[in-house]
Structures are given as structure tokens and as C-alpha cells.
CSV table of C-alpha atoms and ligand atoms in Angstrom, one decimal:
chain,number,residue,atom,x,y,z
A,1,MET,CA,94.4,113.6,102.8
A,2,THR,CA,98.0,114.5,102.0
A,3,LEU,CA,100.5,111.8,103.0
A,4,LEU,CA,104.3,112.3,102.9
A,5,LEU,CA,106.4,109.2,103.1
A,6,LYS,CA,110.0,110.0,103.9
A,7,ASN,CA,113.0,107.8,103.3
A,8,VAL,CA,111.2,105.3,100.9
A,9,ARG,CA,113.2,102.7,99.1
A,10,LEU,CA,112.3,102.5,95.4
A,11,GLU,CA,113.7,100.1,92.8
A,12,THR,CA,115.5,102.1,90.0
A,13,GLY,CA,117.1,99.4,87.7
A,14,TYR,CA,118.9,96.2,87.4
A,15,LEU,CA,122.6,95.5,87.9
A,16,TYR,CA,123.9,93.1,85.2
A,17,ASP,CA,126.8,90.7,84.8
A,18,GLN,CA,126.8,90.8,81.0
A,19,THR,CA,123.2,89.9,80.3
A,20,PHE,CA,122.4,88.3,83.7
A,21,VAL,CA,120.7,90.3,86.4
A,22,THR,CA,122.7,90.0,89.5
A,23,ALA,CA,120.9,92.6,91.7
A,24,THR,CA,118.3,95.3,91.9
A,25,LYS,CA,119.3,98.9,92.3
A,26,THR,CA,117.4,101.0,94.6
A,27,ASN,CA,117.5,104.6,95.8
A,28,ILE,CA,115.9,106.5,98.8
A,29,PHE,CA,113.2,109.0,98.0
A,30,ASP,CA,110.4,111.0,99.5
A,31,VAL,CA,107.0,110.2,98.1
A,32,LEU,CA,104.1,112.6,98.3
A,33,ILE,CA,100.5,111.3,98.0
A,34,GLU,CA,97.4,113.4,97.6
A,35,ASN,CA,93.8,112.6,96.6
A,36,GLY,CA,94.6,108.9,96.3
A,37,LYS,CA,97.5,109.4,93.8
A,38,PHE,CA,101.3,109.7,93.8
A,39,ILE,CA,101.8,113.4,93.1
A,40,GLU,CA,105.6,113.9,93.7
A,41,ILE,CA,108.7,111.7,94.0
A,42,ALA,CA,111.9,113.3,94.8
A,43,PRO,CA,115.1,113.0,97.0
A,44,THR,CA,113.6,115.5,99.5
A,45,ILE,CA,110.1,116.8,99.7
A,46,GLU,CA,108.7,119.1,102.3
A,47,ALA,CA,104.9,119.5,102.7
A,48,SER,CA,103.6,121.4,105.7
A,49,ASN,CA,100.0,120.1,105.5
A,50,ALA,CA,100.9,116.4,105.2
A,51,VAL,CA,100.8,113.5,107.5
A,52,VAL,CA,104.4,112.4,107.7
A,53,ILE,CA,105.6,108.8,107.9
A,54,ASP,CA,109.2,107.8,108.1
A,55,ALA,CA,109.6,104.6,106.1
A,56,GLN,CA,113.1,104.1,107.4
A,57,LYS,CA,114.3,102.8,104.0
A,58,GLN,CA,111.6,100.2,103.7
A,59,LEU,CA,110.7,99.2,100.1
A,60,LEU,CA,107.5,100.4,98.5
A,61,VAL,CA,105.8,97.8,96.3
A,62,PRO,CA,102.3,97.7,94.7
A,63,SER,CA,99.6,96.3,96.9
A,64,PHE,CA,98.0,92.9,96.2
A,65,LYS,CA,94.9,91.9,94.5
A,66,GLU,CA,93.1,88.8,95.8
A,67,MET,CA,91.5,87.6,92.6
A,68,HIS,CA,89.7,84.5,93.7
A,69,THR,CA,88.3,83.7,97.2
A,70,HIS,CA,84.9,82.9,98.8
A,71,ILE,CA,84.3,85.1,101.8
A,72,ASP,CA,80.7,83.8,102.1
A,73,LYS,CA,81.2,80.2,103.3
A,74,THR,CA,84.4,80.1,105.4
A,75,TYR,CA,85.3,78.5,108.6
A,76,PHE,CA,87.9,81.3,109.1
A,77,SER,CA,87.7,82.8,112.6
A,78,GLY,CA,85.5,79.8,113.6
A,79,GLU,CA,86.6,76.6,115.2
A,80,TRP,CA,88.9,74.2,113.4
A,81,LYS,CA,87.4,71.6,111.2
A,82,ALA,CA,89.1,69.5,108.5
A,83,PRO,CA,87.2,68.8,105.3
A,84,THR,CA,85.6,65.4,104.9
A,85,PRO,CA,86.4,63.0,102.1
A,86,ALA,CA,84.7,63.8,98.8
A,87,THR,CA,83.5,60.3,97.9
A,88,GLU,CA,81.4,61.6,95.0
A,89,GLY,CA,83.8,64.4,94.0
A,90,ILE,CA,82.3,67.8,93.7
A,91,PHE,CA,78.8,66.4,94.2
A,92,SER,CA,79.7,65.4,97.8
A,93,ARG,CA,80.3,69.1,98.4
A,94,PHE,CA,76.9,70.1,97.1
A,95,LYS,CA,75.2,67.8,99.4
A,96,GLU,CA,77.3,68.9,102.3
A,97,GLU,CA,76.6,72.6,101.5
A,98,ALA,CA,72.8,72.1,101.3
A,99,ILE,CA,73.1,71.4,105.1
A,100,LEU,CA,76.1,73.3,106.2
A,101,LEU,CA,75.5,76.7,104.6
A,102,PRO,CA,72.0,77.3,106.1
A,103,LYS,CA,73.5,76.2,109.5
A,104,GLN,CA,76.3,78.7,109.1
A,105,LEU,CA,74.1,81.6,108.1
A,106,ASP,CA,74.2,83.3,111.5
A,107,VAL,CA,78.0,83.4,111.6
A,108,ALA,CA,78.6,84.0,107.9
A,109,GLU,CA,78.6,87.8,108.2
A,110,ASP,CA,81.2,87.9,111.1
A,111,ARG,CA,83.3,85.4,109.3
A,112,ALA,CA,83.3,87.4,106.1
A,113,HIS,CA,84.4,90.5,108.1
A,114,ALA,CA,87.2,88.6,109.6
A,115,MET,CA,88.3,87.4,106.2
A,116,VAL,CA,88.3,90.8,104.6
A,117,GLN,CA,90.2,92.3,107.6
A,118,HIS,CA,92.7,89.5,107.3
A,119,TYR,CA,93.2,90.2,103.6
A,120,ILE,CA,93.7,93.9,104.4
A,121,LYS,CA,96.3,93.1,107.0
A,122,LYS,CA,98.0,90.8,104.5
A,123,GLY,CA,98.4,93.8,101.9
A,124,HIS,CA,95.3,93.3,99.7
A,125,THR,CA,93.5,96.4,98.4
A,126,HIS,CA,91.3,94.5,96.0
A,127,ILE,CA,89.1,91.5,96.6
A,128,ARG,CA,87.2,89.4,94.1
A,129,THR,CA,84.9,87.0,95.9
A,130,HIS,CA,82.7,84.3,94.4
A,131,VAL,CA,79.5,84.0,96.4
A,132,ASN,CA,77.1,81.0,96.3
A,133,VAL,CA,73.8,81.4,94.8
A,134,ASP,CA,72.2,77.9,95.1
A,135,PRO,CA,68.7,76.4,95.7
A,136,GLN,CA,69.2,76.4,99.5
A,137,ILE,CA,71.0,79.7,100.1
A,138,GLU,CA,69.3,81.6,97.3
A,139,THR,CA,70.5,85.3,97.4
A,140,LYS,CA,71.2,85.4,101.1
A,141,HIS,CA,75.0,85.2,100.7
A,142,ILE,CA,75.0,87.9,98.0
A,143,GLU,CA,73.2,90.2,100.5
A,144,ILE,CA,75.7,89.3,103.2
A,145,ALA,CA,78.8,89.8,101.0
A,146,LYS,CA,77.5,93.1,99.8
A,147,ARG,CA,76.7,94.4,103.2
A,148,VAL,CA,80.1,93.3,104.5
A,149,LEU,CA,82.2,94.7,101.6
A,150,GLU,CA,80.4,98.0,101.6
A,151,ASN,CA,81.8,98.6,105.1
A,152,TYR,CA,85.3,98.7,103.5
A,153,GLN,CA,84.6,100.6,100.4
A,154,ASP,CA,86.8,103.5,101.6
A,155,GLN,CA,89.7,101.0,102.1
A,156,ILE,CA,89.5,98.6,99.2
A,157,THR,CA,87.8,97.9,95.9
A,158,TYR,CA,85.9,94.7,95.3
A,159,GLU,CA,84.0,92.5,92.9
A,160,ILE,CA,81.2,90.0,93.7
A,161,VAL,CA,80.8,87.0,91.4
A,162,ALA,CA,77.2,85.5,91.6
A,163,PHE,CA,78.3,81.9,91.7
A,164,PRO,CA,75.9,79.1,90.8
A,165,GLN,CA,78.0,76.6,92.8
A,166,HIS,CA,75.5,73.7,92.3
A,167,GLY,CA,75.0,74.3,88.6
A,168,LEU,CA,73.2,76.8,86.5
A,169,LEU,CA,70.5,74.7,84.8
A,170,ARG,CA,70.3,71.4,86.6
A,171,ASN,CA,68.0,72.9,89.3
A,172,GLY,CA,65.4,74.0,86.9
A,173,HIS,CA,63.7,77.3,85.9
A,174,ALA,CA,62.8,78.3,89.3
A,175,PHE,CA,66.6,78.5,90.3
A,176,LEU,CA,67.3,80.5,87.2
A,177,THR,CA,64.9,83.1,88.4
A,178,ILE,CA,66.6,83.2,91.8
A,179,PHE,CA,70.0,83.5,90.0
A,180,GLU,CA,68.7,86.5,88.0
A,181,LYS,CA,67.7,88.2,91.2
A,182,ALA,CA,71.2,87.9,92.4
A,183,LEU,CA,72.4,89.6,89.3
A,184,GLN,CA,70.0,92.5,90.0
A,185,THR,CA,71.3,92.9,93.5
A,186,GLY,CA,74.8,94.1,92.8
A,187,ALA,CA,76.9,91.2,91.4
A,188,THR,CA,79.8,92.4,89.1
A,189,HIS,CA,80.4,89.0,87.5
A,190,ILE,CA,78.6,85.7,86.7
A,191,GLY,CA,80.4,82.7,87.9
A,192,GLY,CA,80.1,79.0,87.0
A,193,VAL,CA,81.6,75.6,87.6
A,194,ASP,CA,82.6,72.7,85.3
A,195,PRO,CA,79.5,73.1,83.1
A,196,ALA,CA,80.2,69.7,81.4
A,197,LEU,CA,80.6,67.8,84.6
A,198,VAL,CA,78.0,69.5,86.8
A,199,ASP,CA,75.1,70.4,84.4
A,200,ARG,CA,76.1,67.8,81.8
A,201,ASN,CA,75.4,70.5,79.2
A,202,SER,CA,78.3,72.8,78.9
A,203,GLY,CA,76.9,74.4,75.6
A,204,GLU,CA,73.6,75.5,77.1
A,205,VAL,CA,75.1,76.6,80.4
A,206,LEU,CA,77.7,78.8,78.6
A,207,LYS,CA,75.1,80.3,76.3
A,208,THR,CA,72.9,81.1,79.2
A,209,THR,CA,75.9,82.6,81.1
A,210,PHE,CA,76.9,84.8,78.3
A,211,ARG,CA,73.3,85.8,77.6
A,212,LEU,CA,72.8,86.9,81.2
A,213,ALA,CA,76.1,88.7,81.3
A,214,GLU,CA,75.1,90.7,78.3
A,215,LYS,CA,71.7,91.5,79.8
A,216,TYR,CA,73.1,92.6,83.1
A,217,GLU,CA,76.4,94.0,81.7
A,218,VAL,CA,78.6,92.1,83.9
A,219,GLY,CA,81.9,90.2,83.6
A,220,ILE,CA,82.3,86.4,83.8
A,221,ASP,CA,84.6,84.2,86.0
A,222,ILE,CA,84.1,80.5,85.6
A,223,HIS,CA,85.7,77.7,87.8
A,224,LEU,CA,87.1,75.0,85.4
A,225,HIS,CA,88.5,72.0,87.2
A,226,ASP,CA,87.8,69.7,84.3
A,227,ARG,CA,91.1,68.2,83.1
A,228,ASN,CA,92.6,67.5,79.7
A,229,THR,CA,90.5,67.6,76.6
A,230,LEU,CA,87.3,68.0,78.5
A,231,GLY,CA,88.7,71.2,80.0
A,232,GLU,CA,90.1,72.2,76.6
A,233,PHE,CA,86.7,71.6,75.1
A,234,GLU,CA,84.9,73.9,77.6
A,235,ILE,CA,87.5,76.7,77.2
A,236,GLN,CA,87.0,76.4,73.4
A,237,GLN,CA,83.2,76.9,74.0
A,238,ILE,CA,83.9,79.9,76.2
A,239,LEU,CA,86.1,81.4,73.4
A,240,ASN,CA,83.5,80.6,70.7
A,241,GLU,CA,80.9,82.5,72.8
A,242,ILE,CA,83.2,85.5,73.1
A,243,GLU,CA,84.1,85.5,69.4
A,244,GLN,CA,80.5,85.1,68.2
A,245,ARG,CA,79.1,87.7,70.4
A,246,SER,CA,82.0,90.2,70.4
A,247,PHE,CA,81.6,90.1,74.2
A,248,GLN,CA,83.2,93.2,75.7
A,249,LYS,CA,83.2,92.6,79.4
A,250,ASP,CA,86.1,90.8,81.2
A,251,VAL,CA,86.3,87.0,81.2
A,252,THR,CA,88.2,85.1,83.6
A,253,ILE,CA,88.8,81.3,83.9
A,254,SER,CA,89.7,80.1,87.3
A,255,HIS,CA,91.9,77.1,87.9
A,256,ALA,CA,91.9,75.9,84.3
A,257,PHE,CA,93.8,72.6,85.2
A,258,ALA,CA,93.5,71.6,81.5
A,259,PHE,CA,96.5,73.9,80.8
A,260,ALA,CA,98.7,71.6,82.8
A,261,ASP,CA,97.6,68.5,80.7
A,262,LEU,CA,97.5,69.5,77.0
A,263,PRO,CA,100.2,68.6,74.5
A,264,GLN,CA,102.2,71.5,73.2
A,265,GLN,CA,100.3,72.1,69.9
A,266,SER,CA,96.9,72.1,71.5
A,267,LEU,CA,98.3,74.3,74.4
A,268,ASP,CA,99.7,76.8,72.1
A,269,LYS,CA,96.5,77.1,70.0
A,270,LEU,CA,94.4,77.6,73.2
A,271,ILE,CA,96.9,80.1,74.6
A,272,ASN,CA,96.8,82.3,71.4
A,273,ARG,CA,93.1,82.4,71.4
A,274,MET,CA,93.0,83.3,75.0
A,275,ALA,CA,95.5,86.1,74.5
A,276,ALA,CA,93.7,87.4,71.5
A,277,ASN,CA,90.3,87.5,73.3
A,278,LYS,CA,91.9,89.0,76.4
A,279,VAL,CA,90.6,86.1,78.6
A,280,GLY,CA,92.4,86.0,82.0
A,281,LEU,CA,93.4,83.1,84.2
A,282,THR,CA,93.4,82.9,88.0
A,283,THR,CA,95.2,80.2,89.8
A,284,THR,CA,96.0,79.1,93.4
A,285,VAL,CA,99.3,77.7,92.3
A,286,PRO,CA,98.3,74.2,93.5
A,287,ILE,CA,101.2,72.1,94.4
A,288,GLY,CA,99.5,68.9,95.7
A,289,ALA,CA,99.3,65.4,94.3
A,290,GLY,CA,96.0,66.1,92.6
A,291,PRO,CA,95.8,69.2,90.4
A,292,ILE,CA,99.0,70.1,88.6
A,293,THR,CA,100.3,73.7,88.4
A,294,ILE,CA,99.5,75.4,85.1
A,295,PRO,CA,102.5,76.8,83.3
A,296,VAL,CA,102.0,80.3,84.6
A,297,LYS,CA,105.0,82.2,83.0
A,298,TYR,CA,104.6,80.4,79.7
A,299,LEU,CA,101.0,81.6,79.6
A,300,CYS,CA,101.9,85.2,80.7
A,301,ASP,CA,104.9,85.4,78.2
A,302,ARG,CA,102.4,84.6,75.4
A,303,GLY,CA,99.9,87.4,76.4
A,304,VAL,CA,97.6,85.7,78.9
A,305,LYS,CA,97.0,87.7,82.1
A,306,VAL,CA,97.5,85.4,84.9
A,307,SER,CA,96.4,86.3,88.6
A,308,PHE,CA,96.7,84.5,91.9
A,309,GLY,CA,94.0,83.9,94.4
A,310,HIS,CA,93.8,81.8,97.7
A,311,ASP,CA,90.3,80.4,96.9
A,312,SER,CA,89.6,79.8,100.6
A,313,LEU,CA,90.9,80.5,104.0
A,314,VAL,CA,89.9,77.2,105.5
A,315,ASP,CA,86.4,75.9,104.6
A,316,HIS,CA,84.7,72.6,103.9
A,317,TRP,CA,86.6,72.4,100.6
A,318,SER,CA,90.2,73.0,101.7
A,319,PRO,CA,92.0,73.5,105.1
A,320,PHE,CA,95.1,75.4,103.6
A,321,GLY,CA,94.4,79.0,102.5
A,322,SER,CA,96.6,81.5,104.4
A,323,GLY,CA,95.6,84.8,102.7
A,324,ASP,CA,99.4,85.5,102.8
A,325,THR,CA,100.2,86.4,99.1
A,326,ILE,CA,103.9,86.9,99.9
A,327,GLN,CA,103.9,83.2,101.0
A,328,LYS,CA,102.0,82.2,97.9
A,329,LEU,CA,104.5,84.0,95.7
A,330,ASN,CA,107.2,82.2,97.6
A,331,GLN,CA,105.5,78.8,96.9
A,332,PHE,CA,105.2,79.8,93.2
A,333,VAL,CA,108.9,80.6,92.7
A,334,GLN,CA,109.9,77.4,94.6
A,335,ARG,CA,107.5,75.4,92.5
A,336,PHE,CA,109.0,76.5,89.3
A,337,GLY,CA,112.6,76.6,90.5
A,338,TYR,CA,113.3,80.4,90.1
A,339,ILE,CA,116.2,81.3,92.2
A,340,ASP,CA,117.6,84.5,90.6
A,341,GLU,CA,116.9,88.1,91.2
A,342,TRP,CA,115.0,88.7,87.8
A,343,HIS,CA,112.7,85.7,87.8
A,344,ILE,CA,111.8,86.0,91.5
A,345,GLY,CA,111.2,89.9,91.4
A,346,GLN,CA,109.2,89.8,88.1
A,347,SER,CA,106.9,87.2,89.7
A,348,LEU,CA,105.4,90.0,91.8
A,349,LYS,CA,103.1,90.9,88.9
A,350,TYR,CA,100.8,87.9,89.3
A,351,ALA,CA,99.8,89.3,92.7
A,352,THR,CA,99.4,92.9,91.7
A,353,GLY,CA,97.2,93.0,88.7
A,354,GLY,CA,100.4,93.1,86.5
A,355,LEU,CA,102.3,95.9,88.4
A,356,THR,CA,106.1,95.6,89.1
A,357,PRO,CA,108.4,98.4,90.1
A,358,LEU,CA,110.7,97.5,87.2
A,359,ASN,CA,109.7,96.3,83.7
A,360,ASP,CA,111.5,93.2,82.4
A,361,VAL,CA,114.4,95.2,81.1
A,362,GLY,CA,114.9,97.0,84.3
A,363,GLU,CA,113.2,100.4,83.6
A,364,GLN,CA,111.4,102.1,86.5
A,365,GLN,CA,107.6,101.9,85.8
A,366,TRP,CA,106.1,102.1,89.2
A,367,PRO,CA,105.1,104.3,91.0
A,368,LYS,CA,104.7,107.0,88.5
A,369,ILE,CA,103.2,110.4,89.1
A,370,GLY,CA,99.5,110.2,88.7
A,371,ASP,CA,99.3,106.4,89.6
A,372,ALA,CA,96.8,105.3,92.1
A,373,ALA,CA,98.5,105.3,95.5
A,374,ASN,CA,98.0,101.6,96.5
A,375,GLY,CA,101.1,100.3,98.0
A,376,LEU,CA,102.9,98.4,100.8
A,377,LEU,CA,105.9,99.3,102.8
A,378,VAL,CA,107.8,96.1,103.4
A,379,ASP,CA,111.1,95.3,105.2
A,380,ALA,CA,112.9,94.2,102.1
A,381,VAL,CA,115.5,95.6,99.7
A,382,SER,CA,113.9,94.3,96.5
A,383,SER,CA,110.8,92.6,95.1
A,384,ALA,CA,113.0,89.4,94.9
A,385,HIS,CA,114.1,89.7,98.5
A,386,LEU,CA,110.4,90.3,99.5
A,387,ILE,CA,109.3,87.1,97.9
A,388,ALA,CA,112.3,84.8,98.6
A,389,ARG,CA,112.7,85.7,102.2
A,390,GLN,CA,109.0,86.3,102.9
A,391,CYS,CA,109.7,89.8,104.3
A,392,PRO,CA,107.0,91.4,106.5
A,393,ILE,CA,104.6,94.3,105.6
A,394,SER,CA,104.6,97.3,108.1
A,395,THR,CA,102.2,99.5,106.1
A,396,VAL,CA,99.3,99.1,103.7
A,397,ILE,CA,98.3,102.1,101.8
A,398,SER,CA,95.1,102.2,99.7
A,399,LYS,CA,93.5,105.1,97.8
A,400,GLY,CA,96.1,107.3,99.3
A,401,ASN,CA,95.4,106.5,102.9
A,402,ILE,CA,97.1,104.2,105.5
A,403,ILE,CA,94.6,101.3,106.0
A,404,HIS,CA,96.8,99.1,108.2
A,405,GLU,CA,100.0,99.5,110.2
A,406,GLU,CA,102.0,97.2,112.3
A,407,GLU,CA,105.2,97.3,114.4
A,408,ILE,CA,107.9,95.3,112.9
A,409,GLU,CA,111.6,95.0,113.7
A,410,LEU,CA,113.5,96.3,110.7
A,411,GLU,CA,116.3,94.1,109.5
A,412,GLY,CA,116.6,95.4,105.9
A,413,GLU,CA,119.0,93.6,103.7
A,414,PHE,CA,120.1,91.2,106.4
A,415,ARG,CA,116.7,89.6,106.7
B,1,ZN,ZN1,86.7,78.9,94.0
């Protein structure tokens, strides 16, 4: 498909007052997309064979990546139900899941569809979902997630993390055999959760995780809620495994609350090792009274790739996920007190896999000819405006095709 976007606003640079960025410069272009790539960007383009869309000066920004969610056990699109108190912490949830998830099996597929469709509507063209593999649900959720996501493979890319939510080793050898079966049926990553707290044996759990990841040639993405020096210890163990094995696949730590707790020296040591080993971090940007927000920009400035995820769109763990990444970016900049054009606009990278229209010195770096044509038309005049004012998305473009469009009233810079 050839797609010609007329009258598209692209960011072209920053305006400065001495060294301070006061505004983002933009210009209006035509953008030609073919075979899933940007092939021409010019003031005027004519293409007789193209589907033509008049963007009416809307801004084009990179599309979003949802880097941590659970499409397999959601209440989303079902009836409202608030989570119950977790009197035994995470173990309360395991007991709950043993009854709840088998009961939800006959609606799980429809709800997973509803979640994926919601994410697409909200501008996501990539989804990484963790999917339970536990003694009750075995590989049933993996099969559901695979079946659902395959329906959208022309529209989005996705990753499936086989997630031993109830521990990897504490349920015995029989469970490990089931878990391996999940890895044979299309998981791209191995998950995990607080191996010191849940399995009471983080060393063995992590060794097994890396051994299986090597065997099945998959990445790793581990939930780590453990705080302070226990979390630090587990992160060090993960880094030890990577270094000892020269592990090549991608490794991500999700949540990693310990980064909010550690004293400066320990923090810097850990960050340097994370960056050297290219270990990524995914955060939901928690702002509640419990988990503290990790120092996102500090980590990123020191070479750690940080991504955002919603984790859930309402389930028995949390009632809050919105799937609205513009809202999450807004929550993030408010949480850290970023009020200027540069800080707000550059924050977009946490939601886009690192892409921003301008680099940090204001040079245009996206879209470039040959880049994958994944983008959003938004009623905003800059990335900062989009985030600060939570401007709406009218068009979602993925792999060079329009995968979602909605009617919005254009207000441009006055929004
Ligand atoms: Zn999670």
C-alpha cells in the first residue's frame, strides 16, 4: 500500500533563549509511505497511486510500545470488580488466581481481544504481554494469548513472556516440565517474579531461568518488586548470570523498585553494570503511597534503556490501568516536576522504544527516509504539547497502514 499524508506537521528544531529551549519549531510537509516505510518527505509530493490523507497540520509522532502488560487475566471489558486486600502480600494473589483464572477461562479470549483493540486505539503498535504459566492454568493462557495476538499480526508486533507467576521451582519438577512446554509453544521471553521472596531461592531460580533462555533462545523479563538491598541483591545475581554466560538475548527488569531505595553509591554501581550489560527497565511510573517511582531520567541519562508499561487494564491486582500512554507520560512529567518544552517533549522516548522526533540538541532524527512507518497523527503542535495537554490521537499508522482512525475536533495550538 502507498499512503500519502498531506499537510503533516513535523518537528524540525528547538527555539532557544540563550541555552534554554523555549519552543519547538515545526514545518508542514507531505509524507509518502510505501511497503511499510517512509520513502519521501518534502514540502509537496504528488503520487497518483496513493491513498491520500489530509492531516490538516496535525503532528506526526512515533507510535507507542506497551512494554509490560497482562492480556491473559484481565477484567477489562467485563464487569467492574475492585481488588480484594492482599493480606498475605503476593501469596494472597496466587491463592486467588488458583480459583479465579480457571473460572475466567471462557471469557479470557474475548477480554484479551478487547485489550489489544484498546491498545491499538490508544496508539500502540507493539505489545509485550506477560502470560501466566502456573500449576492450574498450565499452558492454556499461552495458547489463548498466541491465538489472539496472531489475529493482529498485520497491524502490530508483539512479544509473549511465559510468566511463572506462582514461582518457577516451588511447585516441583512437574511444573517445570509444563513451563518448558510453554516455551516450546511460541513464547519469546521467560518471565519471573521476586525469586527470593516467592521461591526463597533466587540463585537457583535465576540459574534455571538463564539455562532455559539459552536452551530456547529467548529473552528474559523478570518482575522485581523486592525493595532495597534484597532487590539490589537479585539484580546483582541477574547481572552475574549475564556476565558469566555472555548471555546475548535481551534482558529486562520490570518494576525494579530497589532503584528507588538505594543510597547513591550503590545506585550508581548498579546502574553502570545495567548499562554495560544492556539490561533494560520497564516501569509503570507508580505514584501511590507504596512503591516509589524509580529515578527514570537519571537511569536513562546513564545509559539504561527505560520503557513504560501499564501492567494491567483493571484486574484482580490493580483497578487503575488505562492503556492511555499519553496520560501515563503526563503522569510521569507531573511526578518529576518537568514543566518546560525540552523536558516534557524528550520524555516521549520512554513510550516509543527510544524514538523522539528531535534529539536532545534539537536535530531532527525522526522520521527519516527508510524508517519503519509506525506513527500517530495527533492534534498537537509539539511532543511537549501532546504530553502536557493530553492531546488526542486521530490516526494510528503501523507497518505503513492506517490501523485506526477517529473523528476529532481539531484545535491545534489552542488546545
Ligand atoms: Zn506485571
